[in-house]
Coordinates of C-alpha atoms and ligand atoms in Angstrom, one line a residue:
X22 CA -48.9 104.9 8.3
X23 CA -45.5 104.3 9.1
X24 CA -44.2 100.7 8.3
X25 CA -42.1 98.4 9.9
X26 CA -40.7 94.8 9.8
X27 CA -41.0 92.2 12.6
X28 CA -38.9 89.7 13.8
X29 CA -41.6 86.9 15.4
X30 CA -39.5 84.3 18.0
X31 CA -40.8 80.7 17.0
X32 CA -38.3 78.6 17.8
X33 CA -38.8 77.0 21.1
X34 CA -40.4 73.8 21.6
X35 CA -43.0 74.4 24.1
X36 CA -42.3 71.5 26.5
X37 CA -45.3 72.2 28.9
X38 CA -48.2 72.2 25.7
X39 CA -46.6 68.2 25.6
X40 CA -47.2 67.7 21.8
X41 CA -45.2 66.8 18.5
X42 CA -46.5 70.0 17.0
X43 CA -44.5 73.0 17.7
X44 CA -45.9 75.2 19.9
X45 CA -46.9 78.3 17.6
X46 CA -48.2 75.9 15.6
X47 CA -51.2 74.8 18.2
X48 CA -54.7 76.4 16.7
X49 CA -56.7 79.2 18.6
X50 CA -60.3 80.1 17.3
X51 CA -59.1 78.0 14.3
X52 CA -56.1 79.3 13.6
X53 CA -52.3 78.7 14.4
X54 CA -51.0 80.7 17.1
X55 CA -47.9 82.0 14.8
X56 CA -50.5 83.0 11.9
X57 CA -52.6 85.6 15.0
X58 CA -49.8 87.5 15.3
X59 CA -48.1 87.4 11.8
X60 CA -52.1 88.8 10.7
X61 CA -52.3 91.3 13.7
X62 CA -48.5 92.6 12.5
X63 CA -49.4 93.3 8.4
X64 CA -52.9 95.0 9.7
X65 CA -50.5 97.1 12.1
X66 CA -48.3 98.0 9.2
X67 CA -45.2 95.3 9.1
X68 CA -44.0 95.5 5.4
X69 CA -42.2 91.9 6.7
X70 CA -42.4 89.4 8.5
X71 CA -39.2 87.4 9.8
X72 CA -40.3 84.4 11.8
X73 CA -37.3 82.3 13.7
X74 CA -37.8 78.7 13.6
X75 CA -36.0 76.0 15.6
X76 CA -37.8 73.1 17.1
X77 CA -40.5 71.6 13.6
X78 CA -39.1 74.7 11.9
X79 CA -40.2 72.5 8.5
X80 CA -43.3 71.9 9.5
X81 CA -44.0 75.8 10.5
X82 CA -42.7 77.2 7.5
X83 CA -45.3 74.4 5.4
X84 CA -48.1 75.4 7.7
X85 CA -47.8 79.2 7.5
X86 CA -46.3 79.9 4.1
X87 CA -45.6 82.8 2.1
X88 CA -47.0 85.3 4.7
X89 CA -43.1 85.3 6.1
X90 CA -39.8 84.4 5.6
X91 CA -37.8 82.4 7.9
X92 CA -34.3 82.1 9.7
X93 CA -33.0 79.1 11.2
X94 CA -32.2 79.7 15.0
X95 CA -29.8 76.2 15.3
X96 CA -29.7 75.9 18.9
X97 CA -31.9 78.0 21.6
X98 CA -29.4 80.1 23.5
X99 CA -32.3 82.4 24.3
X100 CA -34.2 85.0 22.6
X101 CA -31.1 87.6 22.3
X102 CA -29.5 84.6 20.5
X103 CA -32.6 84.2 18.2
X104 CA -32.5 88.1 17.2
X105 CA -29.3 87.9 16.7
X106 CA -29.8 85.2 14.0
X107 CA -31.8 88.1 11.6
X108 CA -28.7 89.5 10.8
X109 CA -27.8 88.8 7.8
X110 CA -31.3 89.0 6.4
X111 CA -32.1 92.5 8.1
X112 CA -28.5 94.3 6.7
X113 CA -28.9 97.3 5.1
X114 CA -32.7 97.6 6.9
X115 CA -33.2 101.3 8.6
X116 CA -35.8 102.2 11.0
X117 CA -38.1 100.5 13.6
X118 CA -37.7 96.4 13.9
X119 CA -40.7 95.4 16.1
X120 CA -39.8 91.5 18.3
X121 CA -42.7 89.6 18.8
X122 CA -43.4 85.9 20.2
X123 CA -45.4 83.5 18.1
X124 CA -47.3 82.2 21.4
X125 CA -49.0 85.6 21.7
X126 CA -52.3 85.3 20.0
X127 CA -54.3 87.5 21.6
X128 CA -52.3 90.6 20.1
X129 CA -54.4 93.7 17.7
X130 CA -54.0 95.4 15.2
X131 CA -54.8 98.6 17.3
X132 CA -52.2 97.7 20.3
X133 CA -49.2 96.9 17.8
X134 CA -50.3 100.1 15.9
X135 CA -50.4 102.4 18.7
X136 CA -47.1 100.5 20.3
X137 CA -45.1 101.6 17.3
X138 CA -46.5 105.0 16.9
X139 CA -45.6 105.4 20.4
X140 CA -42.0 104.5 20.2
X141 CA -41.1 106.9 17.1
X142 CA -42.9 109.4 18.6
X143 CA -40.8 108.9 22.2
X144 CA -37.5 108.9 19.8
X145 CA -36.5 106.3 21.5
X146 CA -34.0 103.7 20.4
X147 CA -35.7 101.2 22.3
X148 CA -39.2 100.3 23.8
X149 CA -40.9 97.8 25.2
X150 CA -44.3 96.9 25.5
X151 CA -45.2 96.3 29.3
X152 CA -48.5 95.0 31.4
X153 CA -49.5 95.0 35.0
X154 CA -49.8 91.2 35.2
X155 CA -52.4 89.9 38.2
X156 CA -50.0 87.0 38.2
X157 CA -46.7 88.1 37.9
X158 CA -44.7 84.5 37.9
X159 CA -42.1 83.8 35.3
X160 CA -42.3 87.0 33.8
X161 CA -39.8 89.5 33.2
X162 CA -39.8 92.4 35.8
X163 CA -39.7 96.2 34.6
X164 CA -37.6 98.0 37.0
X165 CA -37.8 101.9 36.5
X166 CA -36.8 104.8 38.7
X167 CA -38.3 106.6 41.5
X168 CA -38.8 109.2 38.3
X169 CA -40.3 106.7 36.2
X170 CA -37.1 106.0 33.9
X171 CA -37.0 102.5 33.2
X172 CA -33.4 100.9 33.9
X173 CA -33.4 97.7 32.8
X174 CA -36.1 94.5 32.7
X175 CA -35.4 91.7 35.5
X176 CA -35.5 88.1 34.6
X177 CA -37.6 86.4 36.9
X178 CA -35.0 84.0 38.3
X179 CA -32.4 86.6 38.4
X180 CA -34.3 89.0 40.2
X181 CA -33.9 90.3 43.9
X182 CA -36.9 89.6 46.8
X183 CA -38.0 93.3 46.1
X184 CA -37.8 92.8 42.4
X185 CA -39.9 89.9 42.5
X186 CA -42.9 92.2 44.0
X187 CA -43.2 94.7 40.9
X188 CA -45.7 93.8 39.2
X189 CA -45.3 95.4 36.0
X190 CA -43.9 93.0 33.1
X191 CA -42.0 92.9 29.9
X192 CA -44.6 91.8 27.0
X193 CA -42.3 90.2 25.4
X194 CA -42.8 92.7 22.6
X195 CA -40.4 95.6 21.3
X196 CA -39.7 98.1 19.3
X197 CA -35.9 99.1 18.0
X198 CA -34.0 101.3 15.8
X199 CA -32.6 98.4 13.3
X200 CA -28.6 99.8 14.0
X201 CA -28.8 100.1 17.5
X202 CA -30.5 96.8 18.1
X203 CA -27.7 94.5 16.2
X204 CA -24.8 96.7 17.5
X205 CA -26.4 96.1 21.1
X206 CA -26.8 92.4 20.6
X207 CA -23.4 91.9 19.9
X208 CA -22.7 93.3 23.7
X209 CA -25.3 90.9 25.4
X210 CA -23.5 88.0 27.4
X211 CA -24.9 84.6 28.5
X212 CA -24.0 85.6 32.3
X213 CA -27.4 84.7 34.3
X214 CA -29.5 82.1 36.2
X215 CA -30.2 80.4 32.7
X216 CA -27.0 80.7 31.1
X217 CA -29.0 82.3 27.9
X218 CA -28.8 85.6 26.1
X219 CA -31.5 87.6 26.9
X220 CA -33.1 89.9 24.6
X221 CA -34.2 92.6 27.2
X222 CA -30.8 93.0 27.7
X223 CA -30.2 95.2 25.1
X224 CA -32.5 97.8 26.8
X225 CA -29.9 98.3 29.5
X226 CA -26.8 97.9 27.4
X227 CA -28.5 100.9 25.3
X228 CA -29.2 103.0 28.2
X229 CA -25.9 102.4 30.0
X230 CA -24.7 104.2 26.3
X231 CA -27.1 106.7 26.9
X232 CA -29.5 106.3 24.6
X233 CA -33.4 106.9 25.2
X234 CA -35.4 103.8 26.2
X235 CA -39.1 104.1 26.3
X236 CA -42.0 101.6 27.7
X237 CA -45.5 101.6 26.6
X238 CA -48.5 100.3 29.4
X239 CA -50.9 98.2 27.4
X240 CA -54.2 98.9 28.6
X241 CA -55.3 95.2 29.0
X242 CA -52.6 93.3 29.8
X243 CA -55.0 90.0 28.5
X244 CA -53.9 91.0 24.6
X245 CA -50.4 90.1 25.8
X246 CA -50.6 86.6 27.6
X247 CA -47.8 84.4 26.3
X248 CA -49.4 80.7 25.7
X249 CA -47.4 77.8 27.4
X250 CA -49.6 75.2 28.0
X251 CA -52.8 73.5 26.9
X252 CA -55.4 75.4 30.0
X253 CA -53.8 78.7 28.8
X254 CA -54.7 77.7 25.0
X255 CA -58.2 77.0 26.1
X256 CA -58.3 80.4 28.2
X257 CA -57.1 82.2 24.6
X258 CA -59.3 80.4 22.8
X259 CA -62.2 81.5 25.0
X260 CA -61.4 85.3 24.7
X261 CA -60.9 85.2 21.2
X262 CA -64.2 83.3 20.2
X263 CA -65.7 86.1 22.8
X264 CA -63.9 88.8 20.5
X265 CA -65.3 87.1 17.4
X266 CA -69.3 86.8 18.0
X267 CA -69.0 90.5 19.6
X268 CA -67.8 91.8 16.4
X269 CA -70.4 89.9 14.4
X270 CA -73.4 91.1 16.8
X271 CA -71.7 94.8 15.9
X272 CA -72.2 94.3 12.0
X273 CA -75.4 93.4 12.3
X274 CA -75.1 89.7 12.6
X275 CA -78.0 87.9 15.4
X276 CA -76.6 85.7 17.4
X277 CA -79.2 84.1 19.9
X278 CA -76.2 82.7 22.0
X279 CA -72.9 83.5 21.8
X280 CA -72.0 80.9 24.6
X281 CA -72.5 78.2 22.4
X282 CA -71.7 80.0 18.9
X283 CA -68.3 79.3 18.1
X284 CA -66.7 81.1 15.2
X285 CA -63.4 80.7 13.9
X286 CA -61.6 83.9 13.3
X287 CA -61.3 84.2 9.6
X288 CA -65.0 83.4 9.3
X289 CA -67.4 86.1 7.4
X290 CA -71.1 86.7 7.3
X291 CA -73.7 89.1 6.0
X292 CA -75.7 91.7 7.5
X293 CA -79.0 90.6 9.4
X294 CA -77.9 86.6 9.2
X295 CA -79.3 85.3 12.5
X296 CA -77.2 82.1 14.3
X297 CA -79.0 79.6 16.4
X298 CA -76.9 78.0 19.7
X299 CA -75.0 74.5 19.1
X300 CA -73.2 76.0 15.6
X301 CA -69.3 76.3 14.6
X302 CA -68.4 77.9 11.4
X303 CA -65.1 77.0 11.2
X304 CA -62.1 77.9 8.6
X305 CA -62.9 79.9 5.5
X306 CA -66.4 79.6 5.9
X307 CA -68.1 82.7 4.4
X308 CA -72.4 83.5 5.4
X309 CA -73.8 86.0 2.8
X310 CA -76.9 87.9 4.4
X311 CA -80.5 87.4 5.8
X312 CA -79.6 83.6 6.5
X313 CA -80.8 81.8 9.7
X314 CA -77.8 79.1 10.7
X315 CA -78.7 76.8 13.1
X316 CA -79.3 75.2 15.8
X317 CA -76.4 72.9 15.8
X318 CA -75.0 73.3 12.2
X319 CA -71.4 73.0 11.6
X320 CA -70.2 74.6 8.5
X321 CA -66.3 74.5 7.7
X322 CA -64.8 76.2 4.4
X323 CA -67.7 76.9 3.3
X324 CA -69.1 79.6 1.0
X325 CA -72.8 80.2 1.7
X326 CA -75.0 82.8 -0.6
X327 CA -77.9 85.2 0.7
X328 CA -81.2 83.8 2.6
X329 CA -79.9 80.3 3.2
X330 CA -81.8 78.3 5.4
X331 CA -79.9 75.4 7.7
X332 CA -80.6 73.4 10.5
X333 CA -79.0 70.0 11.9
X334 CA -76.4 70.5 8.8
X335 CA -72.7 69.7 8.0
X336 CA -71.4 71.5 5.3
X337 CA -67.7 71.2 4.5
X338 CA -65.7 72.3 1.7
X339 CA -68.8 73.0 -0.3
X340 CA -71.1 75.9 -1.6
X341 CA -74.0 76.3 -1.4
X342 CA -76.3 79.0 -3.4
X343 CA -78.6 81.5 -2.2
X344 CA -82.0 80.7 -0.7
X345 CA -81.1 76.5 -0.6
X346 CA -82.9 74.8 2.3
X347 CA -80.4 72.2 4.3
X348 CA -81.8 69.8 7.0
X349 CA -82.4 68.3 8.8
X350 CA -79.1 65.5 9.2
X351 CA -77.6 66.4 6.1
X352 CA -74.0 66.2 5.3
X353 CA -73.2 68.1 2.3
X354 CA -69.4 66.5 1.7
X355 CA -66.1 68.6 -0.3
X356 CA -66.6 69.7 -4.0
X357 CA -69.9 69.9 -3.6
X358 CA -71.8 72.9 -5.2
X359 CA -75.8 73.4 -4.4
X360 CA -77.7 75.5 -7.1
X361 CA -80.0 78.4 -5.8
X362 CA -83.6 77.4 -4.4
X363 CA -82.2 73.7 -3.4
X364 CA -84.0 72.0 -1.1
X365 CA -82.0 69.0 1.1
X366 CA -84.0 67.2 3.3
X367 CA -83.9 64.6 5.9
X368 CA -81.1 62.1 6.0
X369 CA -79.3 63.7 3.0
X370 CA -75.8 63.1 1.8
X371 CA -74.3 64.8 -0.6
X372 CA -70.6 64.3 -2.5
X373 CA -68.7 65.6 -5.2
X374 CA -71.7 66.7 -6.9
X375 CA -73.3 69.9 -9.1
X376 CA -76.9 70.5 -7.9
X377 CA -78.9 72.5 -10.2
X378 CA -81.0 75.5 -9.2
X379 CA -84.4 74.5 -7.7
X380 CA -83.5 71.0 -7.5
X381 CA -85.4 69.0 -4.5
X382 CA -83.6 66.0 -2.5
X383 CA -86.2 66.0 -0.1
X384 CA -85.6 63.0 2.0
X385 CA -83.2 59.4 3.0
X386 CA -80.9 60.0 -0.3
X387 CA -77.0 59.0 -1.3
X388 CA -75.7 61.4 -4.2
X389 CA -72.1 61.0 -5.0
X390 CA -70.2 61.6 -8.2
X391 CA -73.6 63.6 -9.8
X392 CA -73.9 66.2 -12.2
X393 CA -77.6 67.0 -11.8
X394 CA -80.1 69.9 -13.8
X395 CA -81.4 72.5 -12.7
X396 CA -85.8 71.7 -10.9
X397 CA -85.3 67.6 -10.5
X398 CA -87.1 66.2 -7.8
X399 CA -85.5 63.1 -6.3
X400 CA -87.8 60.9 -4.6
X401 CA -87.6 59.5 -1.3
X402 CA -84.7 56.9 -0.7
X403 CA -82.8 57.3 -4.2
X404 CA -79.8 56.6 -4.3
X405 CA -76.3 56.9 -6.8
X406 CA -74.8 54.1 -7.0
X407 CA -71.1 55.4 -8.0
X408 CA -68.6 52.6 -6.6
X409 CA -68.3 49.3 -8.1
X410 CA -65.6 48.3 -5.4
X411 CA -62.6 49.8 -7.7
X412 CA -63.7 53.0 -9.4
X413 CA -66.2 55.8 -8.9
X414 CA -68.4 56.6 -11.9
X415 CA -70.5 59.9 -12.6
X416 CA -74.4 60.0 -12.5
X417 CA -75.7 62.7 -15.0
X418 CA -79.6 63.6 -14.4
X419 CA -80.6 66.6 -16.9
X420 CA -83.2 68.7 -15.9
X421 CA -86.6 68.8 -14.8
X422 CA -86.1 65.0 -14.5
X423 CA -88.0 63.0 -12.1
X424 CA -87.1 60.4 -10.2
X425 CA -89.6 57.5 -8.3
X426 CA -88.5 56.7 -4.6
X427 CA -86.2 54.4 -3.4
X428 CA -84.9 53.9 -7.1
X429 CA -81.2 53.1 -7.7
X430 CA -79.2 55.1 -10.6
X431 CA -76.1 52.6 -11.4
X432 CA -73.4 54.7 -12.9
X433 CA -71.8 55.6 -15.2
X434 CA -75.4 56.5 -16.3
X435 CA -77.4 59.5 -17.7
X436 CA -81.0 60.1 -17.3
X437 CA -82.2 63.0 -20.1
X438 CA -83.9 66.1 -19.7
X439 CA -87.7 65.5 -18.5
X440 CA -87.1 62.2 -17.9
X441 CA -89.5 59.9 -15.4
X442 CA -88.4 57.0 -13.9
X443 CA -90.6 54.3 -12.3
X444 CA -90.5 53.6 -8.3
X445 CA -88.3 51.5 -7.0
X446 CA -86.1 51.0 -10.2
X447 CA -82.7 50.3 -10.3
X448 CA -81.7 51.9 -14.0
X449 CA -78.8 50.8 -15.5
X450 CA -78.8 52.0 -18.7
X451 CA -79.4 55.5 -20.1
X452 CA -82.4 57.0 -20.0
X453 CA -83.7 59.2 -22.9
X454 CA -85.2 63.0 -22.6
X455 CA -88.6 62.8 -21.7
X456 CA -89.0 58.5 -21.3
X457 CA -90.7 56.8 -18.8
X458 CA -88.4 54.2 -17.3
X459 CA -89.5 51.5 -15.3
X460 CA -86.6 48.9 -13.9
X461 CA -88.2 47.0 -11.2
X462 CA -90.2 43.4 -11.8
X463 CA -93.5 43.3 -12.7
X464 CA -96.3 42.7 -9.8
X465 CA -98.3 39.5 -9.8
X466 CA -101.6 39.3 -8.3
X467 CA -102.4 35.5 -7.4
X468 CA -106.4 35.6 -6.6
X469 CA -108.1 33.6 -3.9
X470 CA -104.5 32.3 -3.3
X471 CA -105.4 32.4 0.6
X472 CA -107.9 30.3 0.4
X473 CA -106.5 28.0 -1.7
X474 CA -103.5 27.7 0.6
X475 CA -105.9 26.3 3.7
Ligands
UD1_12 C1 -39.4 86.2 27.9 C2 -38.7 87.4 28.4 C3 -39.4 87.9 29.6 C4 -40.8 88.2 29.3 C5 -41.5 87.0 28.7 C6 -42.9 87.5 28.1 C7 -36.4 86.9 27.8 C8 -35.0 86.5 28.3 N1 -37.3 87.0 28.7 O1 -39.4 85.2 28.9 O2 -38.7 89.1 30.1 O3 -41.5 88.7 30.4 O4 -40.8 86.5 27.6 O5 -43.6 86.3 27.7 O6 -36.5 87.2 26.6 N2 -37.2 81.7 21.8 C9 -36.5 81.4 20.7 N3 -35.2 81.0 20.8 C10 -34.6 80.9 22.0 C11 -35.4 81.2 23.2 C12 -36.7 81.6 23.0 O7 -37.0 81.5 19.5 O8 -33.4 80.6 22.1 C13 -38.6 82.1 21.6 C14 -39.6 81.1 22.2 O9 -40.0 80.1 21.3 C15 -40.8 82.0 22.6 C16 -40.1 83.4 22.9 O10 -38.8 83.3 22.3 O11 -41.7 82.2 21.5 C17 -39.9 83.7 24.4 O12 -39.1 82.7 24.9 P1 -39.5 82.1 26.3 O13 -38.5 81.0 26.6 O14 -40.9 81.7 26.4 O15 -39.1 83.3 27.3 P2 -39.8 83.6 28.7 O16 -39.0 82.9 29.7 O17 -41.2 83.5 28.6
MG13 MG1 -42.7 82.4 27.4

């Protein structure tokens, strides 16, 4: 595969999405709109990635890392003006630069692949990616000969009455030779309806010099829609969630609904894993296989083994072993890790805590702060106590312990291996291996008391 580096615009403000956040920086399918493209671009073969900020350039290069490197565009004098700002970053680079907008997220792997192939194999110094837009509006116009030659690309409020019918558009996308792009830049003036300098430009400066310029048809012009406001966000978000769940059906995932499955993009999961409706697996979340998810289950950054069984669950920043049971209503809360064979009931909660293998929290339980063994049952309604208004303290419970319902364990404590406690206790001391503990007062019985009390 031939490689190639990009050059993603970023640096507008988005005024119609109405928000603090920069623009690229606004999430489809769980993901920022800048880090879509930057992913669909190193699949396609971009050995870098050159993002220009302007408007929250700090706060894109915090959200998106080391997966580019960034230019400062000062002031938007349009997207010629934001190339042009590469430079000194891009000297000495030969071969293709591909441009790309950071609004685009609907963009493949496949389309940028076949895009590039397609302009080194035209030999063209130039070429820009096109689509036959229902909706035409605010687009850039591709104006080409009778023979099919493209001239030159038409800015919508520069163009003619006849040049406002063609339908065809500039994607926003390209492909250059590195020289001929920077010598061509230098060329473009600021002499239009906008007073900006205009990228597409440079395809009719190069073909005026009589170099070959090139245009590829994407076959669904819906991988190219730019994002400019919230309703179009939505209408990306839709197609991409659509994208995900199909891909998941055709690896051998089950999904009962896939109008009310919603997926983030990064999200993984095993082979014959079925999903009920009313779920989101959001983030990092990754689904080993032969698991049934749902209904309604939320999982986010999570890391799920094999034959997991959820329902009515939230699960975030947590992992949870193979064959664990989760629900119903139970929040499994960050730093949480649930040994194989778990069982977590009804009315669970569960934080900051190791559960051993085969362990059973069965029903109505608080566990924060616990390191517990591996087959402990927890009775009904027990509780950690771990917060003494100031400081969070561990509760350690070894294993094959078994603890009475509705009994409180007030930490820092440590209840040993094989360990019983009493009912209703509220144990505030350590508990030895293998001890019965009983913290909870001693039941009276008063006899004939009713009588006595007429
Ligand atoms: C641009 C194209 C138009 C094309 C359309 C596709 C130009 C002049 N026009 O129009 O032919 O049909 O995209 O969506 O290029 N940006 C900067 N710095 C600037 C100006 C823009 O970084 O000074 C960035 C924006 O943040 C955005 C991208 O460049 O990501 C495109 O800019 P935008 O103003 O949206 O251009 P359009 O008018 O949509
Ligand atoms: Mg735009």
């Amino acid at each position: 595969m031939l490689d190639f580096i990009t050059v993603i615009l970023a640096a507008g403000k988005g005024t119609r999405m109405k928000s603090k956040l920069p623009k690229v920086l606004h999430c489809a399918a769980g993901k920022p709109m800048l880090q879509h493209v930057i992913d669909a671009a190193d699949t396609a073969g971009a050995r870098r990635n050159i993002v220009v900020t302007g408007f929250g350039g700090e706060t894109v290069r915090k959200t998106i890392g080391d997966s580019a490197e960034y230019v400062e565009q000062r002031e938007q004098l349009g997207t010629g003006h934001a190339v042009l700002q590469t430079k000194e970053l891009l000297a000495g680079e030969r071969g293709t630069i591909m441009v790309l907008c950071g609004d685009t997220p609907l963009l493949t792997a496949e389309l940028l692949a076949r895009f590039h192939e397609e302009h080194v194999q035209a030999g063209a110094k130039a070429t820009v990616l096109t689509a036959i837009m229902p909706n035409a509006k605010g687009y850039g116009r591709v104006v080409r000969r009778a023979s099919g030659e493209v001239l030159k690309i038409v800015e919508h409020k520069d163009a003619t009455p006849e040049e406002l019918e063609i339908r065809e558009v500039n994607a926003g996308i390209y492909c250059f030779d590195a020289e001929a792009l920077f010598s061509a830049l230098e060329r473009v003036t600021n002499d239009n309806a906008q007073g900006e300098y205009y990228l597409p430009d440079v395809l009719g400066i190069l073909r005026d010099t009589g170099e070959k310029i090139w245009a590829v048809v994407a076959d669904n012009y819906e991988c190219t829609l730019g994002i400019n406001s919230r309703s179009q966000l939505a209408v990306a978000e839709r197609i991409l969630r659509k994208r995900k769940v199909e891909e998941l059906m055709a690896d051998g995932v089950t999904i009962i609904d896939p109008k009310t499955t919603f997926v983030d993009a990064d999200v993984r999961i095993g082979m014959d894993t079925t999903i009920y409706p009313f779920t989101l697996l959001e983030g990092d979340t990754v689904i080993g296989e032969d698991c049934c998810i749902g209904p309604h289950v939320r999982f986010r950054n999570a890391v799920v083994g094999d034959g997991v069984r959820a329902h009515y669950a939230y699960v975030h920043d947590a992992e949870i072993d193979g064959g664990a049971d989760l629900g119903q209503f139970t929040h499994i809360r960050p730093d949480t890790h649930i040994g194989e064979n778990v069982k977590i009931g009804n009315f669970v909660e569960v934080k900051n805590s190791e559960i051993g293998a085969g362990s059973k929290l069965p029903h109505l339980s608080y566990i924060g702060d616990c390191d517990m063994g591996t087959g402990v049952n927890m009775g009904c309604g027990t509780i950690t106590v771990n917060y003494d208004g100031k400081t969070k303290f561990r509760t350690v419970i070894g294993n094959n312990a078994f603890i009475g319902c509705n009994s409180n364990l007030v930490a820092p404590v440590a209840v040993g291996d094989g360990a019983y406690i009493g009912a209703g206790s509220t144990i505030t001391r350590d508990v030895p291996p293998n001890t019965l503990s009983v913290a909870r007062a001693r039941q009276k019985d008063i006899e004939g008391w009713k009588d006595k009390r007429k």
